[in-house]
Coordinates of C-alpha atoms in Angstrom, one line a residue:
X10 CA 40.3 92.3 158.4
X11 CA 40.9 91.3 161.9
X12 CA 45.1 91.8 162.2
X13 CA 47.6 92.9 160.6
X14 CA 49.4 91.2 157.4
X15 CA 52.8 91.4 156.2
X16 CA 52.4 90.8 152.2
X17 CA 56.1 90.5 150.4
X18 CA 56.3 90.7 146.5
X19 CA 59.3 89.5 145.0
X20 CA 60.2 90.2 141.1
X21 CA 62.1 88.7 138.6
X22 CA 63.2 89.7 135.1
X23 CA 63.0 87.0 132.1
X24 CA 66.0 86.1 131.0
X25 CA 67.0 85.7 127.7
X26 CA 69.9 83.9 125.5
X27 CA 71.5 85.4 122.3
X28 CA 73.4 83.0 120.4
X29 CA 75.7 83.9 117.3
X30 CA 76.8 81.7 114.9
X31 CA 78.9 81.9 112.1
X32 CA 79.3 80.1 108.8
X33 CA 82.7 80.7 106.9
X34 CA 85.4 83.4 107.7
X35 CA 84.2 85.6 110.4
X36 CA 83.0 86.8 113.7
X37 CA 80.2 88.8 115.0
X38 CA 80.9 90.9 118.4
X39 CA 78.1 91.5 120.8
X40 CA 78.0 95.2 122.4
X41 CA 77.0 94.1 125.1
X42 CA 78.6 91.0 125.4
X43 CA 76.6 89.0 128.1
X44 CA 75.3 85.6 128.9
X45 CA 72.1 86.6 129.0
X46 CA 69.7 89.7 128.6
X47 CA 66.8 90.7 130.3
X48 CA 63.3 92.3 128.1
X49 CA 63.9 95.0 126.2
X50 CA 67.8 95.4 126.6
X51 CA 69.2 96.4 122.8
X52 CA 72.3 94.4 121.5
X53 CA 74.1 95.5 118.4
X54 CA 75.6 93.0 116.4
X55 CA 78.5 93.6 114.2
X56 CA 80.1 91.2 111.8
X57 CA 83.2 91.1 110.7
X58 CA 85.1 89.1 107.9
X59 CA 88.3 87.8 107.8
X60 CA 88.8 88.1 104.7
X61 CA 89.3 91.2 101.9
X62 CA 85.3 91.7 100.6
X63 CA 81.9 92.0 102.3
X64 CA 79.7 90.3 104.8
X65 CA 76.3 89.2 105.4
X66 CA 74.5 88.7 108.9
X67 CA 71.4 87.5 108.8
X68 CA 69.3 85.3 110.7
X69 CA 66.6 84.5 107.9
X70 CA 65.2 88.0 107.8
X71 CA 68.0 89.9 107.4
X72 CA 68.8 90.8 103.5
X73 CA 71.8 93.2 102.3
X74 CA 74.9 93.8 103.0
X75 CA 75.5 95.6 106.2
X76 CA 77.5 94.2 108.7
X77 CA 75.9 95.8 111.7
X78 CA 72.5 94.7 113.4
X79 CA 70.4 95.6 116.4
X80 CA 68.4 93.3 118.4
X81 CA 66.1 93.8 121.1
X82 CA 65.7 91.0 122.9
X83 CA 62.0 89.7 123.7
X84 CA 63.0 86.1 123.7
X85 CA 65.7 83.9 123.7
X86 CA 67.2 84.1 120.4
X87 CA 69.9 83.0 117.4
X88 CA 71.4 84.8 114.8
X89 CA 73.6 83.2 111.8
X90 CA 76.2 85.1 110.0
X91 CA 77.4 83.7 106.6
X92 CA 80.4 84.9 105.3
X93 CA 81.1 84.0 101.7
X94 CA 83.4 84.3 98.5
X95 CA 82.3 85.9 95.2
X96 CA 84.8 85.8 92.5
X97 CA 84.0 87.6 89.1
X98 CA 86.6 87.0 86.6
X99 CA 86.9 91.1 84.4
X100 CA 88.0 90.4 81.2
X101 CA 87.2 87.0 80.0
X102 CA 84.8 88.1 78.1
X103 CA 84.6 85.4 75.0
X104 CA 87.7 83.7 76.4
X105 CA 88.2 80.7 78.9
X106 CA 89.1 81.0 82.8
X107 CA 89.8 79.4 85.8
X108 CA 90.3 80.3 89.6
X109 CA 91.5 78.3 92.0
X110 CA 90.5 79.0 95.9
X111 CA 92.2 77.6 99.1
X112 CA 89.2 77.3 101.9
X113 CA 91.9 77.2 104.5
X114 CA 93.2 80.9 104.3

């Protein structure tokens, strides 16, 4: 080496997206709740139903039927929670029934 040299490193986190969806009556809240993450962070996931009865989150791997998740994020990501509607009629047992639902409460 000859003179002196002035090197500069400059570093940057990945960024990564977390998407939630939600099929039927629900939400899911994000703790934290940002735009995007950087490697490693942890996100819990918690869904929540609008209706009386349970909830499922689940993003293909996800069986059960807890409402809370955690992700750590490695990659951009999307997670799809599907709320739904069981009905079981106690009772009928040898005897006709009927129910009637209204998707819009």
């Amino acid at each position: 080496m000859t003179a002196n040299i002035n090197v500069t490193a400059n570093f940057a986190l990945d960024e990564y997206t977390l998407t939630v969806n939600t099929t039927g009556n629900g939400s899911v809240d994000k703790n934290p709740d940002q735009a995007t993450y950087h490697y490693g962070d942890v996100v819990v996931l918690t869904a929540t139903t609008t209706r009386a009865g349970r909830s499922r989150a689940g993003a293909g791997t996800w069986a059960g039927r807890i409402p809370r998740r955690t992700s750590v994020m490695d990659g951009n990501k999307t997670v799809t929670a599907t709320f739904w509607l069981t009905i079981r009629l106690d009772g009928q047992r040898g005897r006709d029934g009927a129910v009637s639902v209204d998707p819009t409460r």
